[in-house]
Coordinates of C-alpha atoms in Angstrom, one line a residue:
X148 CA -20.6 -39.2 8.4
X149 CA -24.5 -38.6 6.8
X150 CA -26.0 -35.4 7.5
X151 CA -29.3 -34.8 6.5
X152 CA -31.7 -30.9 6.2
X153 CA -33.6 -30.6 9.6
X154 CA -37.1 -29.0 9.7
X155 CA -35.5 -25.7 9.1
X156 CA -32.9 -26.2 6.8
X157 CA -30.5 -26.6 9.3
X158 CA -27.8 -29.4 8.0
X159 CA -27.6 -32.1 11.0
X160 CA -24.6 -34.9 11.6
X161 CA -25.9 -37.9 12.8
X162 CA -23.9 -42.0 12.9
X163 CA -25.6 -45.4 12.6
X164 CA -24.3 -48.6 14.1
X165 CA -26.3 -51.3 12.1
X166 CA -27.2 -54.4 14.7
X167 CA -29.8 -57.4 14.4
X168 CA -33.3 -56.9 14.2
X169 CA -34.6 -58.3 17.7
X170 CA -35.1 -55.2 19.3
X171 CA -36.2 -51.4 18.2
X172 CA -33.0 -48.9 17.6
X173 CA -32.0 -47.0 20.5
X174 CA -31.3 -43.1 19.3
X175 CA -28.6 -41.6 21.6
X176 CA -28.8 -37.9 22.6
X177 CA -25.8 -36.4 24.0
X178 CA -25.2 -33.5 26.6
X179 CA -24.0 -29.9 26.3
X180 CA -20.9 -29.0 24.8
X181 CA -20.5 -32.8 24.2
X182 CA -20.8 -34.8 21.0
X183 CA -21.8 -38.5 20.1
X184 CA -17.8 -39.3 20.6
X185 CA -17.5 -37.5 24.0
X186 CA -21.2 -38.5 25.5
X187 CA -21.6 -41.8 23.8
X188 CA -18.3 -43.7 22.0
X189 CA -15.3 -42.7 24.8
X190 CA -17.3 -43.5 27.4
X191 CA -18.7 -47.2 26.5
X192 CA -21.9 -46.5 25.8
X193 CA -21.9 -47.1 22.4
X194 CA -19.9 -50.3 22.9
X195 CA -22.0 -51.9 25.2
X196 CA -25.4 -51.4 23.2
X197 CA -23.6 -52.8 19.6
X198 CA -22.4 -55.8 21.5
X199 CA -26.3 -56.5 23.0
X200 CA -27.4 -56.8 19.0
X201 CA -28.6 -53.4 19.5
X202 CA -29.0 -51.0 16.0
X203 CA -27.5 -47.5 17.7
X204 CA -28.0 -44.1 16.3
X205 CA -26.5 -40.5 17.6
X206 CA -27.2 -37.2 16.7
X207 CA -25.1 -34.2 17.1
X208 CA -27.3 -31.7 18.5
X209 CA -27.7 -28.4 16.5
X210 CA -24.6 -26.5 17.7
X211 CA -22.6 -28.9 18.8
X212 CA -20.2 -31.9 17.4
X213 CA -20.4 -32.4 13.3
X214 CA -23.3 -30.4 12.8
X215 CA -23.9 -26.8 11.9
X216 CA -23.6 -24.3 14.8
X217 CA -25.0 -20.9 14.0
X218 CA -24.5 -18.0 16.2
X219 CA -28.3 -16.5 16.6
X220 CA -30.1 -17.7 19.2
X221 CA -33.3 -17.9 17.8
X222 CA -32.2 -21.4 16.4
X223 CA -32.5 -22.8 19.5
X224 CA -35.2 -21.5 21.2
X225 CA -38.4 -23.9 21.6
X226 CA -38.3 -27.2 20.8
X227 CA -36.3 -27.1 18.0
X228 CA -33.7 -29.8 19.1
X229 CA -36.7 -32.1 19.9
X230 CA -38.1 -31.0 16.3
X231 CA -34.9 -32.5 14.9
X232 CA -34.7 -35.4 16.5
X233 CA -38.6 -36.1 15.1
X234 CA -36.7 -34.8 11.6
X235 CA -34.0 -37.7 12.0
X236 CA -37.0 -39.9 12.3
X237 CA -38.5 -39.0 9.0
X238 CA -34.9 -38.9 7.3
X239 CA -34.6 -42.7 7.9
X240 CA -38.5 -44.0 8.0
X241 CA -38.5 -44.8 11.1
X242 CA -42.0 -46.0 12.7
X243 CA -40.4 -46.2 16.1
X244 CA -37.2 -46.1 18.6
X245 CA -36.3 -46.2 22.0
X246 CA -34.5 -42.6 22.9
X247 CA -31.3 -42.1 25.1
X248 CA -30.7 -38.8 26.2
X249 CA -27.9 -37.1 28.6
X250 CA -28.1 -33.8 30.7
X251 CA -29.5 -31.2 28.0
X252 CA -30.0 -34.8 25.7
X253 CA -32.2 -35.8 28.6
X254 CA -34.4 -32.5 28.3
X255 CA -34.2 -32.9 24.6
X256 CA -35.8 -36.5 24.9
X257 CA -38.2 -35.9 27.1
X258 CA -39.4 -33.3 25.1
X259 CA -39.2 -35.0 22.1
X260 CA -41.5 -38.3 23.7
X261 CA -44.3 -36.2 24.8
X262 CA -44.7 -35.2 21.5
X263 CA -43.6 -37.9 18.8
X264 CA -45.8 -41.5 18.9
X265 CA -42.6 -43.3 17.1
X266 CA -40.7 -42.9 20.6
X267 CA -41.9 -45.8 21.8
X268 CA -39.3 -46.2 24.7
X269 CA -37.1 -43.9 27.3
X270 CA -33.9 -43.1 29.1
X271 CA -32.8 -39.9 30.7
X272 CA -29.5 -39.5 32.6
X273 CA -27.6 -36.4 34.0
X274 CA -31.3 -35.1 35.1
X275 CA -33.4 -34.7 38.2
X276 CA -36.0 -32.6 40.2
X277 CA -34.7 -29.2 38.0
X278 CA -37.2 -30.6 35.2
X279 CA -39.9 -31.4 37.6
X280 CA -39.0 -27.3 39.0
X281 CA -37.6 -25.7 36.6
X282 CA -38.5 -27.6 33.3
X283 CA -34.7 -28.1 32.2
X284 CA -31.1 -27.4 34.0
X285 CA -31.7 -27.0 37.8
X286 CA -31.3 -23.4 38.3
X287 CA -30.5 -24.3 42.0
X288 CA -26.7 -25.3 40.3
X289 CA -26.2 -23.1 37.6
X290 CA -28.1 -20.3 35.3
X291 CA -28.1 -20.3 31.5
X292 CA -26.0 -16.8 31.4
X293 CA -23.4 -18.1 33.8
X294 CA -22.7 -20.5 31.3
X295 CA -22.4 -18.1 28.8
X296 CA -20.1 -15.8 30.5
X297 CA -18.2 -18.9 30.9
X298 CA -18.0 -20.0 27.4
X299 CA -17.5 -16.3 26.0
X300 CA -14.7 -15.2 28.6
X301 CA -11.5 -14.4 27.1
X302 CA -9.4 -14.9 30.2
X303 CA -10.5 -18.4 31.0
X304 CA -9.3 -18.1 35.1
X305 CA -12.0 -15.3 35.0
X306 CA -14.5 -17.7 34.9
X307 CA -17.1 -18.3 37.6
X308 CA -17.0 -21.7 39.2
X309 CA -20.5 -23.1 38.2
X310 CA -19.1 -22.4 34.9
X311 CA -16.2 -24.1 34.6
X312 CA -17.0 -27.4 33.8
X313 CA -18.8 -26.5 30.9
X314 CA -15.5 -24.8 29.5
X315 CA -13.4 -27.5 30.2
X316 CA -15.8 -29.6 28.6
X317 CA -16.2 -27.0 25.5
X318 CA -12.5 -26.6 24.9
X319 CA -11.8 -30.2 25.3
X320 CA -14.5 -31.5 22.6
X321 CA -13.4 -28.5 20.3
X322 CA -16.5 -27.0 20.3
X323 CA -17.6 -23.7 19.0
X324 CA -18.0 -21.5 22.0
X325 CA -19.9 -18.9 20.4
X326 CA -22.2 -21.4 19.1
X327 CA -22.7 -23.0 22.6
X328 CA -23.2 -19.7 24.4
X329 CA -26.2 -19.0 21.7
X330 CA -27.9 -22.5 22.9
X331 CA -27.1 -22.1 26.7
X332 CA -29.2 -18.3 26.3
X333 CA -32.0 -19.7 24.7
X334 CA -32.6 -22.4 27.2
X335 CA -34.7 -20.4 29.4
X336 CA -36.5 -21.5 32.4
X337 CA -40.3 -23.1 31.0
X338 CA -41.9 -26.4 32.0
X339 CA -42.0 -30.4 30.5
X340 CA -45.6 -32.0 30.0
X341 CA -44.3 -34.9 31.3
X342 CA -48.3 -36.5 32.1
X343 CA -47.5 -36.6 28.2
X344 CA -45.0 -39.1 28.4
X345 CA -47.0 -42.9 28.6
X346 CA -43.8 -44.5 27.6
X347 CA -41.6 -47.2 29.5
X348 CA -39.1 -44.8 31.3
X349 CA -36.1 -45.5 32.9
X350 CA -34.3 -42.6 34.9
X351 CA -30.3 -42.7 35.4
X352 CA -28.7 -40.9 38.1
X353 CA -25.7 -40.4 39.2
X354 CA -25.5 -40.5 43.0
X355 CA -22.7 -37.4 43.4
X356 CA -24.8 -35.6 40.4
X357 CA -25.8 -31.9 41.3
X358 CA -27.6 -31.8 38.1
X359 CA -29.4 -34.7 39.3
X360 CA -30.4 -34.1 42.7
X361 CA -33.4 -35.7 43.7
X362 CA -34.4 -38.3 40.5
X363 CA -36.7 -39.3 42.5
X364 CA -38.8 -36.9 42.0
X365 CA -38.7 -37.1 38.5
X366 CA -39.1 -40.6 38.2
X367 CA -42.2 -40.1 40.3
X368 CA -43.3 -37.1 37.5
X369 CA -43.4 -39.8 34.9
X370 CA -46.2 -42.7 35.1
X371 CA -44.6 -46.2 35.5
X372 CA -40.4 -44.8 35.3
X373 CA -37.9 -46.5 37.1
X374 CA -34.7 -45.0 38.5
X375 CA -31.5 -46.3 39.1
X376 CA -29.0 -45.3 40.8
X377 CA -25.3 -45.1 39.2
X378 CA -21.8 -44.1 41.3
X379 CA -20.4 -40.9 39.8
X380 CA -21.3 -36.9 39.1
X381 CA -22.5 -35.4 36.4
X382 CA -19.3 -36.3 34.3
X383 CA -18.5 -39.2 35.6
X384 CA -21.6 -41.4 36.1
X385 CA -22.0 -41.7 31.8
X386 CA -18.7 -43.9 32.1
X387 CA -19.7 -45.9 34.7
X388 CA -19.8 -49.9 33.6
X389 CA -22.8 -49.6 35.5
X390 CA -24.3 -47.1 33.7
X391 CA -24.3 -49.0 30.1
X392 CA -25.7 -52.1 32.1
X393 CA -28.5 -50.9 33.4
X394 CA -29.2 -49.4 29.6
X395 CA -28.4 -52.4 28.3
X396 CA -30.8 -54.2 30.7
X397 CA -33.9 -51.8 29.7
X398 CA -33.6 -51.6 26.5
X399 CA -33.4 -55.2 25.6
X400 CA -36.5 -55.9 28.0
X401 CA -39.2 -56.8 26.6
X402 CA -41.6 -53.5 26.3
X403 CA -45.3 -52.8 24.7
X404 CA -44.4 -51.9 20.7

């Protein structure tokens, strides 16, 4: 798998599916604690794009999947996972993309749009009205430290129930918990300049999804975005059939270049 040197040195993983030239690449962003297999291959995603002639990228977030995962917080505060993805961008020359991005992906994504011109095309899923409120995970569900006390915890059954998902998720994906912990503290509670974001937008929901309640209103925080709807919660909705067709439909639409 390529790896390139982010912004700050930081060594990245990141996979390219080659496709036909009809239509922009789409770069895939995956979740917390996940990785381009778990978020994106297992579940379809990948699949379905690659048999619409589409050219698919994935990154593996700092922290997380194939690429480094220090322990300090400080890498992770900020922007830097949108900073990397705008570094992925440079690596391969790329004048412009359409950008996927799931749960944390999604808050990566939109972060990354309202700042890089070369995203010329969006999708968020796993995300509602905690960006419009909160500017990232809806602290109405679960906090940033409950996560970490989740992921640090030696005695996994003393682990608080907003938390537990996010274990399951980290044990079963392999992932460094330290590593994880250091990016759930540094996502702190700031806000999205999403008037920024003048891009065609499509909003993904699943319709059980805490993490997603009302995408409505962040469809309606975004000029011209569209939501859909998709059965499932927050793990399940990504692997919904329904889910790659409605991506599949967007992205393959004809859009402003």
């Amino acid at each position: 798998m390529p790896t390139f040197a982010s912004f700050d040195g930081l060594r990245l993983n990141y996979t390219v599916w080659e496709g036909d030239a009809a239509h922009r690449p789409v770069l895939l962003q995956h979740g917390f604690a996940a990785d381009t297999n778990a978020n994106w291959i297992s579940t379809g995603v990948v699949a379905a794009l690659r048999s619409a002639g589409l050219t698919v990228l994935s990154l593996d977030a700092r922290g997380h999947g194939r690429s480094e995962k220090p322990h300090d917080e400080c890498r992770y505060t900020g922007d830097s996972m949108a900073r990397d993805i705008s570094a992925l961008l440079d690596e391969l020359a790329l004048d412009e993309v359409s950008l996927v991005g799931y749960s944390m992906g999604a808050i990566i994504a939109l972060t990354a749009t309202a700042a890089d011109k070369r995203i010329r095309c969006l999708a968020t899923g796993g995300v509602g009205a905690g960006i419009v409120d909160f500017g990232g995970v809806d602290l109405r569900v679960v906090k940033p430290a409950e996560i970490a006390s989740a992921l640090l915890a030696e005695d996994p059954s003393t682990v608080p129930p907003s938390g537990v998902p996010f274990r399951l998720l980290a044990d079963a994906t392999g992932g460094d918990r330290q590593a994880l912990a250091a990016v759930a503290l540094a996502s702190q509670e700031g806000s999205l300049n999403l008037s920024a974001i003048g891009v065609p937008t499509l909003v993904l929901a699943g319709d059980q999804d805490l993490l997603a309640a009302e995408p409505e209103r962040l469809a309606a925080a975004i000029a011209g975005a569209r939501l859909v709807r998709i059965p499932g919660d927050h793990m399940t909705a990504v692997m919904s059939p329904a889910f790659s067709e409605a991506l599949v439909t967007f992205l393959t639409a004809p859009h402003p270049r």
